């Protein structure tokens, strides 16, 4: 049987509200998530042995393969699905790691989709959902890989229908550990940061299907990323990235994604996004820059 292929698309948090920290230490969030048109590529060749090989321009950044979320997802699924068929994974890594765009989570989600295809499991199989959340908070939304309003600890997903958004993604090449950013936020166990009613009101106010790009940008601009300020304290270069995006012509909204350090800007059209990306590449040749779309 030939290899099966899935893409792990970059996840972008267009907004991110931290509601509070639960007594178990996890954080409750409310985040509008979209997906970019840049992705890692994961191939599964069925076989008796579960293995993983990484290739591509950022393969060396993946660290120890034994800790990779692709293998973790496969092993956890194997624990709950008797006789799970698996095989050899080949990961072509092009997305930055520890970058706030869910690269590892997207790879794990792609692995679960591949295993679901190989084993004739529907994507709404409860075991897939449970394993996705156990692997990481971003894995459930990456599993569906479509725009959603994500609440709770990543377990509640409300599908959204934003228009295609011309965009530029920029990563300055510095990793940011999510746990460090949440630690810098400084919430105690059981501490609320915003009222639950405020978050629910905000979550229900996104434009309906057919809403224009202008309507969506206006709604998103009223939101925030609560992790942006603590992430900047850890890596001040994030502020430089946002300033560089804001300095380009036609940037309607610039913000950090996730826990950083990747930032994004939304533009009126793809031509402006490409020109902005060219400008940033010329001024900051060491930065990772992608011009494309979010949807």
PDB file of N, CA and C in Angstrom, residues 41-134:
ATOM      1  N   UNK A  41       4.083  18.617   6.026  1.00  0.00           N
ATOM      2  CA  UNK A  41       3.521  17.516   5.234  1.00  0.00           C
ATOM      3  C   UNK A  41       3.892  16.204   5.910  1.00  0.00           C
ATOM      4  N   UNK A  42       2.887  15.394   6.208  1.00  0.00           N
ATOM      5  CA  UNK A  42       3.108  14.135   6.918  1.00  0.00           C
ATOM      6  C   UNK A  42       2.627  12.972   6.057  1.00  0.00           C
ATOM      7  N   UNK A  43       3.515  11.997   5.875  1.00  0.00           N
ATOM      8  CA  UNK A  43       3.199  10.797   5.096  1.00  0.00           C
ATOM      9  C   UNK A  43       3.243   9.579   6.015  1.00  0.00           C
ATOM     10  N   UNK A  44       2.282   8.686   5.868  1.00  0.00           N
ATOM     11  CA  UNK A  44       2.244   7.439   6.626  1.00  0.00           C
ATOM     12  C   UNK A  44       2.274   6.266   5.644  1.00  0.00           C
ATOM     13  N   UNK A  45       3.344   5.470   5.747  1.00  0.00           N
ATOM     14  CA  UNK A  45       3.446   4.246   4.975  1.00  0.00           C
ATOM     15  C   UNK A  45       3.126   3.079   5.901  1.00  0.00           C
ATOM     16  N   UNK A  46       2.004   2.383   5.676  1.00  0.00           N
ATOM     17  CA  UNK A  46       1.600   1.316   6.594  1.00  0.00           C
ATOM     18  C   UNK A  46       2.683   0.255   6.765  1.00  0.00           C
ATOM     19  N   UNK A  47       2.832  -0.197   8.010  1.00  0.00           N
ATOM     20  CA  UNK A  47       3.829  -1.220   8.299  1.00  0.00           C
ATOM     21  C   UNK A  47       3.689  -1.709   9.724  1.00  0.00           C
ATOM     22  N   UNK A  48       4.511  -2.681  10.072  1.00  0.00           N
ATOM     23  CA  UNK A  48       4.405  -3.308  11.388  1.00  0.00           C
ATOM     24  C   UNK A  48       5.018  -2.467  12.495  1.00  0.00           C
ATOM     25  N   UNK A  49       6.002  -1.608  12.152  1.00  0.00           N
ATOM     26  CA  UNK A  49       6.728  -0.849  13.168  1.00  0.00           C
ATOM     27  C   UNK A  49       6.363   0.628  13.107  1.00  0.00           C
ATOM     28  N   UNK A  50       6.093   1.224  14.275  1.00  0.00           N
ATOM     29  CA  UNK A  50       5.799   2.660  14.364  1.00  0.00           C
ATOM     30  C   UNK A  50       7.112   3.431  14.410  1.00  0.00           C
ATOM     31  N   UNK A  51       7.371   4.240  13.384  1.00  0.00           N
ATOM     32  CA  UNK A  51       8.602   5.012  13.320  1.00  0.00           C
ATOM     33  C   UNK A  51       8.300   6.422  12.817  1.00  0.00           C
ATOM     34  N   UNK A  52       9.286   7.312  12.983  1.00  0.00           N
ATOM     35  CA  UNK A  52       9.160   8.686  12.499  1.00  0.00           C
ATOM     36  C   UNK A  52      10.514   9.159  11.991  1.00  0.00           C
ATOM     37  N   UNK A  53      10.501   9.755  10.808  1.00  0.00           N
ATOM     38  CA  UNK A  53      11.681  10.402  10.242  1.00  0.00           C
ATOM     39  C   UNK A  53      11.300  11.822   9.857  1.00  0.00           C
ATOM     40  N   UNK A  54      12.192  12.777  10.103  1.00  0.00           N
ATOM     41  CA  UNK A  54      11.928  14.170   9.749  1.00  0.00           C
ATOM     42  C   UNK A  54      12.883  14.618   8.650  1.00  0.00           C
ATOM     43  N   UNK A  55      12.337  15.382   7.721  1.00  0.00           N
ATOM     44  CA  UNK A  55      13.125  15.977   6.646  1.00  0.00           C
ATOM     45  C   UNK A  55      12.652  17.418   6.486  1.00  0.00           C
ATOM     46  N   UNK A  56      13.297  18.158   5.596  1.00  0.00           N
ATOM     47  CA  UNK A  56      12.857  19.518   5.330  1.00  0.00           C
ATOM     48  C   UNK A  56      13.741  20.555   5.984  1.00  0.00           C
ATOM     49  N   UNK A  57      13.491  21.830   5.655  1.00  0.00           N
ATOM     50  CA  UNK A  57      14.378  22.912   6.104  1.00  0.00           C
ATOM     51  C   UNK A  57      14.437  23.106   7.607  1.00  0.00           C
ATOM     52  N   UNK A  58      13.400  22.697   8.339  1.00  0.00           N
ATOM     53  CA  UNK A  58      13.392  22.904   9.790  1.00  0.00           C
ATOM     54  C   UNK A  58      13.362  21.577  10.551  1.00  0.00           C
ATOM     55  N   UNK A  59      13.812  20.509   9.907  1.00  0.00           N
ATOM     56  CA  UNK A  59      13.794  19.192  10.540  1.00  0.00           C
ATOM     57  C   UNK A  59      14.649  19.148  11.796  1.00  0.00           C
ATOM     58  N   UNK A  60      15.789  19.833  11.775  1.00  0.00           N
ATOM     59  CA  UNK A  60      16.693  19.781  12.931  1.00  0.00           C
ATOM     60  C   UNK A  60      16.113  20.469  14.151  1.00  0.00           C
ATOM     61  N   UNK A  61      15.110  21.324  13.956  1.00  0.00           N
ATOM     62  CA  UNK A  61      14.497  22.030  15.083  1.00  0.00           C
ATOM     63  C   UNK A  61      13.490  21.174  15.826  1.00  0.00           C
ATOM     64  N   UNK A  62      13.210  19.983  15.315  1.00  0.00           N
ATOM     65  CA  UNK A  62      12.179  19.124  15.924  1.00  0.00           C
ATOM     66  C   UNK A  62      12.619  18.504  17.241  1.00  0.00           C
ATOM     67  N   UNK A  63      13.923  18.489  17.515  1.00  0.00           N
ATOM     68  CA  UNK A  63      14.400  17.912  18.765  1.00  0.00           C
ATOM     69  C   UNK A  63      14.373  16.395  18.745  1.00  0.00           C
ATOM     70  N   UNK A  64      14.335  15.803  19.946  1.00  0.00           N
ATOM     71  CA  UNK A  64      14.327  14.345  20.057  1.00  0.00           C
ATOM     72  C   UNK A  64      13.055  13.764  19.435  1.00  0.00           C
ATOM     73  N   UNK A  65      13.224  12.841  18.503  1.00  0.00           N
ATOM     74  CA  UNK A  65      12.066  12.274  17.832  1.00  0.00           C
ATOM     75  C   UNK A  65      11.179  11.492  18.798  1.00  0.00           C
ATOM     76  N   UNK A  66      11.786  10.922  19.843  1.00  0.00           N
ATOM     77  CA  UNK A  66      10.987  10.135  20.787  1.00  0.00           C
ATOM     78  C   UNK A  66       9.968  10.998  21.520  1.00  0.00           C
ATOM     79  N   UNK A  67      10.216  12.317  21.567  1.00  0.00           N
ATOM     80  CA  UNK A  67       9.297  13.240  22.227  1.00  0.00           C
ATOM     81  C   UNK A  67       8.307  13.881  21.256  1.00  0.00           C
ATOM     82  N   UNK A  68       8.415  13.558  19.975  1.00  0.00           N
ATOM     83  CA  UNK A  68       7.591  14.217  18.971  1.00  0.00           C
ATOM     84  C   UNK A  68       6.116  13.885  19.166  1.00  0.00           C
ATOM     85  N   UNK A  69       5.259  14.886  18.968  1.00  0.00           N
ATOM     86  CA  UNK A  69       3.827  14.697  19.193  1.00  0.00           C
ATOM     87  C   UNK A  69       3.183  13.745  18.190  1.00  0.00           C
ATOM     88  N   UNK A  70       3.806  13.552  17.033  1.00  0.00           N
ATOM     89  CA  UNK A  70       3.276  12.572  16.073  1.00  0.00           C
ATOM     90  C   UNK A  70       3.297  11.184  16.697  1.00  0.00           C
ATOM     91  N   UNK A  71       4.433  10.817  17.276  1.00  0.00           N
ATOM     92  CA  UNK A  71       4.540   9.505  17.910  1.00  0.00           C
ATOM     93  C   UNK A  71       3.675   9.419  19.163  1.00  0.00           C
ATOM     94  N   UNK A  72       3.621  10.515  19.916  1.00  0.00           N
ATOM     95  CA  UNK A  72       2.784  10.506  21.122  1.00  0.00           C
ATOM     96  C   UNK A  72       1.325  10.257  20.760  1.00  0.00           C
ATOM     97  N   UNK A  73       0.838  10.950  19.724  1.00  0.00           N
ATOM     98  CA  UNK A  73      -0.557  10.772  19.305  1.00  0.00           C
ATOM     99  C   UNK A  73      -0.809   9.337  18.849  1.00  0.00           C
ATOM    100  N   UNK A  74       0.123   8.778  18.078  1.00  0.00           N
ATOM    101  CA  UNK A  74      -0.054   7.419  17.570  1.00  0.00           C
ATOM    102  C   UNK A  74      -0.062   6.405  18.713  1.00  0.00           C
ATOM    103  N   UNK A  75       0.842   6.591  19.665  1.00  0.00           N
ATOM    104  CA  UNK A  75       0.903   5.646  20.789  1.00  0.00           C
ATOM    105  C   UNK A  75      -0.353   5.729  21.652  1.00  0.00           C
ATOM    106  N   UNK A  76      -0.825   6.935  21.916  1.00  0.00           N
ATOM    107  CA  UNK A  76      -2.027   7.083  22.737  1.00  0.00           C
ATOM    108  C   UNK A  76      -3.246   6.491  22.039  1.00  0.00           C
ATOM    109  N   UNK A  77      -3.335   6.687  20.723  1.00  0.00           N
ATOM    110  CA  UNK A  77      -4.469   6.121  19.995  1.00  0.00           C
ATOM    111  C   UNK A  77      -4.389   4.598  20.005  1.00  0.00           C
ATOM    112  N   UNK A  78      -3.172   4.076  19.929  1.00  0.00           N
ATOM    113  CA  UNK A  78      -3.002   2.634  19.972  1.00  0.00           C
ATOM    114  C   UNK A  78      -3.438   2.022  21.293  1.00  0.00           C
ATOM    115  N   UNK A  79      -3.405   2.843  22.365  1.00  0.00           N
ATOM    116  CA  UNK A  79      -3.815   2.342  23.677  1.00  0.00           C
ATOM    117  C   UNK A  79      -5.329   2.198  23.796  1.00  0.00           C
ATOM    118  N   UNK A  80      -6.076   2.932  22.983  1.00  0.00           N
ATOM    119  CA  UNK A  80      -7.537   2.911  23.118  1.00  0.00           C
ATOM    120  C   UNK A  80      -8.235   2.274  21.921  1.00  0.00           C
ATOM    121  N   UNK A  81      -7.495   2.019  20.841  1.00  0.00           N
ATOM    122  CA  UNK A  81      -8.063   1.355  19.669  1.00  0.00           C
ATOM    123  C   UNK A  81      -7.363   0.003  19.506  1.00  0.00           C
ATOM    124  N   UNK A  82      -8.006  -1.081  19.880  1.00  0.00           N
ATOM    125  CA  UNK A  82      -7.387  -2.403  19.780  1.00  0.00           C
ATOM    126  C   UNK A  82      -6.982  -2.723  18.346  1.00  0.00           C
ATOM    127  N   UNK A  83      -5.752  -3.226  18.188  1.00  0.00           N
ATOM    128  CA  UNK A  83      -5.286  -3.642  16.867  1.00  0.00           C
ATOM    129  C   UNK A  83      -5.061  -2.497  15.901  1.00  0.00           C
ATOM    130  N   UNK A  84      -4.768  -1.313  16.406  1.00  0.00           N
ATOM    131  CA  UNK A  84      -4.577  -0.153  15.539  1.00  0.00           C
ATOM    132  C   UNK A  84      -3.451  -0.405  14.537  1.00  0.00           C
ATOM    133  N   UNK A  85      -3.729  -0.191  13.257  1.00  0.00           N
ATOM    134  CA  UNK A  85      -2.702  -0.278  12.224  1.00  0.00           C
ATOM    135  C   UNK A  85      -1.976   1.066  12.134  1.00  0.00           C
ATOM    136  N   UNK A  86      -0.658   1.011  12.040  1.00  0.00           N
ATOM    137  CA  UNK A  86       0.140   2.227  11.942  1.00  0.00           C
ATOM    138  C   UNK A  86       1.234   2.006  10.904  1.00  0.00           C
ATOM    139  N   UNK A  87       2.463   2.481  11.187  1.00  0.00           N
ATOM    140  CA  UNK A  87       3.548   2.306  10.228  1.00  0.00           C
ATOM    141  C   UNK A  87       4.598   3.382  10.366  1.00  0.00           C
ATOM    142  N   UNK A  88       5.231   3.722   9.240  1.00  0.00           N
ATOM    143  CA  UNK A  88       6.340   4.670   9.220  1.00  0.00           C
ATOM    144  C   UNK A  88       5.846   6.057   8.818  1.00  0.00           C
ATOM    145  N   UNK A  89       6.066   7.038   9.704  1.00  0.00           N
ATOM    146  CA  UNK A  89       5.720   8.421   9.414  1.00  0.00           C
ATOM    147  C   UNK A  89       6.946   9.146   8.852  1.00  0.00           C
ATOM    148  N   UNK A  90       6.712   9.985   7.856  1.00  0.00           N
ATOM    149  CA  UNK A  90       7.736  10.874   7.314  1.00  0.00           C
ATOM    150  C   UNK A  90       7.208  12.294   7.408  1.00  0.00           C
ATOM    151  N   UNK A  91       7.882  13.131   8.204  1.00  0.00           N
ATOM    152  CA  UNK A  91       7.435  14.504   8.435  1.00  0.00           C
ATOM    153  C   UNK A  91       8.348  15.475   7.711  1.00  0.00           C
ATOM    154  N   UNK A  92       7.763  16.205   6.754  1.00  0.00           N
ATOM    155  CA  UNK A  92       8.490  17.291   6.090  1.00  0.00           C
ATOM    156  C   UNK A  92       8.198  18.577   6.847  1.00  0.00           C
ATOM    157  N   UNK A  93       9.206  19.061   7.583  1.00  0.00           N
ATOM    158  CA  UNK A  93       9.005  20.166   8.521  1.00  0.00           C
ATOM    159  C   UNK A  93       9.384  21.495   7.874  1.00  0.00           C
ATOM    160  N   UNK A  94       8.381  22.366   7.705  1.00  0.00           N
ATOM    161  CA  UNK A  94       8.627  23.694   7.145  1.00  0.00           C
ATOM    162  C   UNK A  94       8.165  24.802   8.077  1.00  0.00           C
ATOM    163  N   UNK A  95       7.357  24.466   9.093  1.00  0.00           N
ATOM    164  CA  UNK A  95       6.853  25.479  10.017  1.00  0.00           C
ATOM    165  C   UNK A  95       7.802  25.632  11.203  1.00  0.00           C
ATOM    166  N   UNK A  96       8.008  26.850  11.687  1.00  0.00           N
ATOM    167  CA  UNK A  96       8.849  27.050  12.869  1.00  0.00           C
ATOM    168  C   UNK A  96       8.269  26.324  14.082  1.00  0.00           C
ATOM    169  N   UNK A  97       9.151  25.902  14.990  1.00  0.00           N
ATOM    170  CA  UNK A  97       8.704  25.216  16.201  1.00  0.00           C
ATOM    171  C   UNK A  97       8.670  26.200  17.362  1.00  0.00           C
ATOM    172  N   UNK A  98       7.867  25.868  18.395  1.00  0.00           N
ATOM    173  CA  UNK A  98       7.687  26.743  19.568  1.00  0.00           C
ATOM    174  C   UNK A  98       7.405  28.165  19.110  1.00  0.00           C
ATOM    175  N   UNK A  99       6.456  28.280  18.165  1.00  0.00           N
ATOM    176  CA  UNK A  99       6.268  29.542  17.448  1.00  0.00           C
ATOM    177  C   UNK A  99       4.878  30.134  17.582  1.00  0.00           C
ATOM    178  N   UNK A 100       3.975  29.477  18.322  1.00  0.00           N
ATOM    179  CA  UNK A 100       2.636  30.024  18.487  1.00  0.00           C
ATOM    180  C   UNK A 100       1.699  29.762  17.334  1.00  0.00           C
ATOM    181  N   UNK A 101       2.098  28.888  16.395  1.00  0.00           N
ATOM    182  CA  UNK A 101       1.231  28.560  15.258  1.00  0.00           C
ATOM    183  C   UNK A 101       0.909  27.071  15.237  1.00  0.00           C
ATOM    184  N   UNK A 102       1.103  26.408  16.361  1.00  0.00           N
ATOM    185  CA  UNK A 102       0.642  25.033  16.509  1.00  0.00           C
ATOM    186  C   UNK A 102       1.292  24.030  15.592  1.00  0.00           C
ATOM    187  N   UNK A 103       2.570  24.228  15.236  1.00  0.00           N
ATOM    188  CA  UNK A 103       3.213  23.305  14.311  1.00  0.00           C
ATOM    189  C   UNK A 103       3.187  21.871  14.804  1.00  0.00           C
ATOM    190  N   UNK A 104       3.618  21.655  16.054  1.00  0.00           N
ATOM    191  CA  UNK A 104       3.605  20.306  16.614  1.00  0.00           C
ATOM    192  C   UNK A 104       2.202  19.761  16.762  1.00  0.00           C
ATOM    193  N   UNK A 105       1.276  20.617  17.165  1.00  0.00           N
ATOM    194  CA  UNK A 105      -0.119  20.200  17.301  1.00  0.00           C
ATOM    195  C   UNK A 105      -0.718  19.843  15.952  1.00  0.00           C
ATOM    196  N   UNK A 106      -0.396  20.635  14.926  1.00  0.00           N
ATOM    197  CA  UNK A 106      -0.898  20.351  13.580  1.00  0.00           C
ATOM    198  C   UNK A 106      -0.337  19.030  13.069  1.00  0.00           C
ATOM    199  N   UNK A 107       0.930  18.748  13.386  1.00  0.00           N
ATOM    200  CA  UNK A 107       1.528  17.480  12.977  1.00  0.00           C
ATOM    201  C   UNK A 107       0.838  16.310  13.681  1.00  0.00           C
ATOM    202  N   UNK A 108       0.588  16.461  14.986  1.00  0.00           N
ATOM    203  CA  UNK A 108      -0.098  15.401  15.734  1.00  0.00           C
ATOM    204  C   UNK A 108      -1.500  15.176  15.185  1.00  0.00           C
ATOM    205  N   UNK A 109      -2.199  16.264  14.863  1.00  0.00           N
ATOM    206  CA  UNK A 109      -3.543  16.149  14.298  1.00  0.00           C
ATOM    207  C   UNK A 109      -3.502  15.467  12.936  1.00  0.00           C
ATOM    208  N   UNK A 110      -2.496  15.787  12.129  1.00  0.00           N
ATOM    209  CA  UNK A 110      -2.355  15.131  10.829  1.00  0.00           C
ATOM    210  C   UNK A 110      -2.115  13.637  11.009  1.00  0.00           C
ATOM    211  N   UNK A 111      -1.318  13.281  12.041  1.00  0.00           N
ATOM    212  CA  UNK A 111      -1.084  11.866  12.324  1.00  0.00           C
ATOM    213  C   UNK A 111      -2.382  11.161  12.688  1.00  0.00           C
ATOM    214  N   UNK A 112      -3.215  11.808  13.496  1.00  0.00           N
ATOM    215  CA  UNK A 112      -4.488  11.200  13.881  1.00  0.00           C
ATOM    216  C   UNK A 112      -5.412  11.047  12.669  1.00  0.00           C
ATOM    217  N   UNK A 113      -5.418  12.021  11.773  1.00  0.00           N
ATOM    218  CA  UNK A 113      -6.243  11.899  10.568  1.00  0.00           C
ATOM    219  C   UNK A 113      -5.746  10.748   9.683  1.00  0.00           C
ATOM    220  N   UNK A 114      -4.421  10.606   9.573  1.00  0.00           N
ATOM    221  CA  UNK A 114      -3.864   9.515   8.778  1.00  0.00           C
ATOM    222  C   UNK A 114      -4.222   8.163   9.387  1.00  0.00           C
ATOM    223  N   UNK A 115      -4.091   8.045  10.701  1.00  0.00           N
ATOM    224  CA  UNK A 115      -4.423   6.784  11.366  1.00  0.00           C
ATOM    225  C   UNK A 115      -5.919   6.493  11.263  1.00  0.00           C
ATOM    226  N   UNK A 116      -6.730   7.547  11.307  1.00  0.00           N
ATOM    227  CA  UNK A 116      -8.174   7.360  11.140  1.00  0.00           C
ATOM    228  C   UNK A 116      -8.485   6.821   9.749  1.00  0.00           C
ATOM    229  N   UNK A 117      -7.821   7.368   8.727  1.00  0.00           N
ATOM    230  CA  UNK A 117      -8.030   6.888   7.357  1.00  0.00           C
ATOM    231  C   UNK A 117      -7.593   5.435   7.213  1.00  0.00           C
ATOM    232  N   UNK A 118      -6.426   5.117   7.777  1.00  0.00           N
ATOM    233  CA  UNK A 118      -5.880   3.763   7.647  1.00  0.00           C
ATOM    234  C   UNK A 118      -6.752   2.732   8.368  1.00  0.00           C
ATOM    235  N   UNK A 119      -7.396   3.163   9.467  1.00  0.00           N
ATOM    236  CA  UNK A 119      -8.169   2.229  10.282  1.00  0.00           C
ATOM    237  C   UNK A 119      -9.687   2.407  10.141  1.00  0.00           C
ATOM    238  N   UNK A 120     -10.097   3.196   9.145  1.00  0.00           N
ATOM    239  CA  UNK A 120     -11.522   3.410   8.867  1.00  0.00           C
ATOM    240  C   UNK A 120     -12.269   3.942  10.090  1.00  0.00           C
ATOM    241  N   UNK A 121     -11.648   4.927  10.759  1.00  0.00           N
ATOM    242  CA  UNK A 121     -12.284   5.575  11.910  1.00  0.00           C
ATOM    243  C   UNK A 121     -12.846   6.925  11.472  1.00  0.00           C
ATOM    244  N   UNK A 122     -14.089   7.239  11.826  1.00  0.00           N
ATOM    245  CA  UNK A 122     -14.611   8.581  11.529  1.00  0.00           C
ATOM    246  C   UNK A 122     -13.914   9.618  12.400  1.00  0.00           C
ATOM    247  N   UNK A 123     -13.763  10.840  11.898  1.00  0.00           N
ATOM    248  CA  UNK A 123     -13.062  11.872  12.659  1.00  0.00           C
ATOM    249  C   UNK A 123     -13.807  12.283  13.924  1.00  0.00           C
ATOM    250  N   UNK A 124     -15.111  11.971  13.991  1.00  0.00           N
ATOM    251  CA  UNK A 124     -15.846  12.299  15.216  1.00  0.00           C
ATOM    252  C   UNK A 124     -15.845  11.137  16.213  1.00  0.00           C
ATOM    253  N   UNK A 125     -15.015  10.125  15.971  1.00  0.00           N
ATOM    254  CA  UNK A 125     -14.862   9.028  16.924  1.00  0.00           C
ATOM    255  C   UNK A 125     -14.387   9.601  18.265  1.00  0.00           C
ATOM    256  N   UNK A 126     -15.078   9.280  19.341  1.00  0.00           N
ATOM    257  CA  UNK A 126     -14.755   9.854  20.652  1.00  0.00           C
ATOM    258  C   UNK A 126     -13.317   9.568  21.069  1.00  0.00           C
ATOM    259  N   UNK A 127     -12.790   8.434  20.647  1.00  0.00           N
ATOM    260  CA  UNK A 127     -11.425   8.092  21.018  1.00  0.00           C
ATOM    261  C   UNK A 127     -10.419   9.038  20.365  1.00  0.00           C
ATOM    262  N   UNK A 128     -10.687   9.420  19.128  1.00  0.00           N
ATOM    263  CA  UNK A 128      -9.833  10.404  18.457  1.00  0.00           C
ATOM    264  C   UNK A 128      -9.870  11.740  19.187  1.00  0.00           C
ATOM    265  N   UNK A 129     -11.081  12.162  19.559  1.00  0.00           N
ATOM    266  CA  UNK A 129     -11.233  13.440  20.254  1.00  0.00           C
ATOM    267  C   UNK A 129     -10.518  13.423  21.595  1.00  0.00           C
ATOM    268  N   UNK A 130     -10.648  12.330  22.330  1.00  0.00           N
ATOM    269  CA  UNK A 130     -10.019  12.241  23.639  1.00  0.00           C
ATOM    270  C   UNK A 130      -8.499  12.244  23.532  1.00  0.00           C
ATOM    271  N   UNK A 131      -7.971  11.498  22.575  1.00  0.00           N
ATOM    272  CA  UNK A 131      -6.525  11.462  22.384  1.00  0.00           C
ATOM    273  C   UNK A 131      -6.015  12.819  21.945  1.00  0.00           C
ATOM    274  N   UNK A 132      -6.744  13.488  21.054  1.00  0.00           N
ATOM    275  CA  UNK A 132      -6.322  14.810  20.585  1.00  0.00           C
ATOM    276  C   UNK A 132      -6.150  15.766  21.760  1.00  0.00           C
ATOM    277  N   UNK A 133      -7.112  15.807  22.658  1.00  0.00           N
ATOM    278  CA  UNK A 133      -7.037  16.720  23.789  1.00  0.00           C
ATOM    279  C   UNK A 133      -5.934  16.312  24.759  1.00  0.00           C
ATOM    280  N   UNK A 134      -5.709  15.005  24.900  1.00  0.00           N
ATOM    281  CA  UNK A 134      -4.649  14.539  25.789  1.00  0.00           C
ATOM    282  C   UNK A 134      -3.271  14.928  25.257  1.00  0.00           C
TER     283      UNK A 134
END
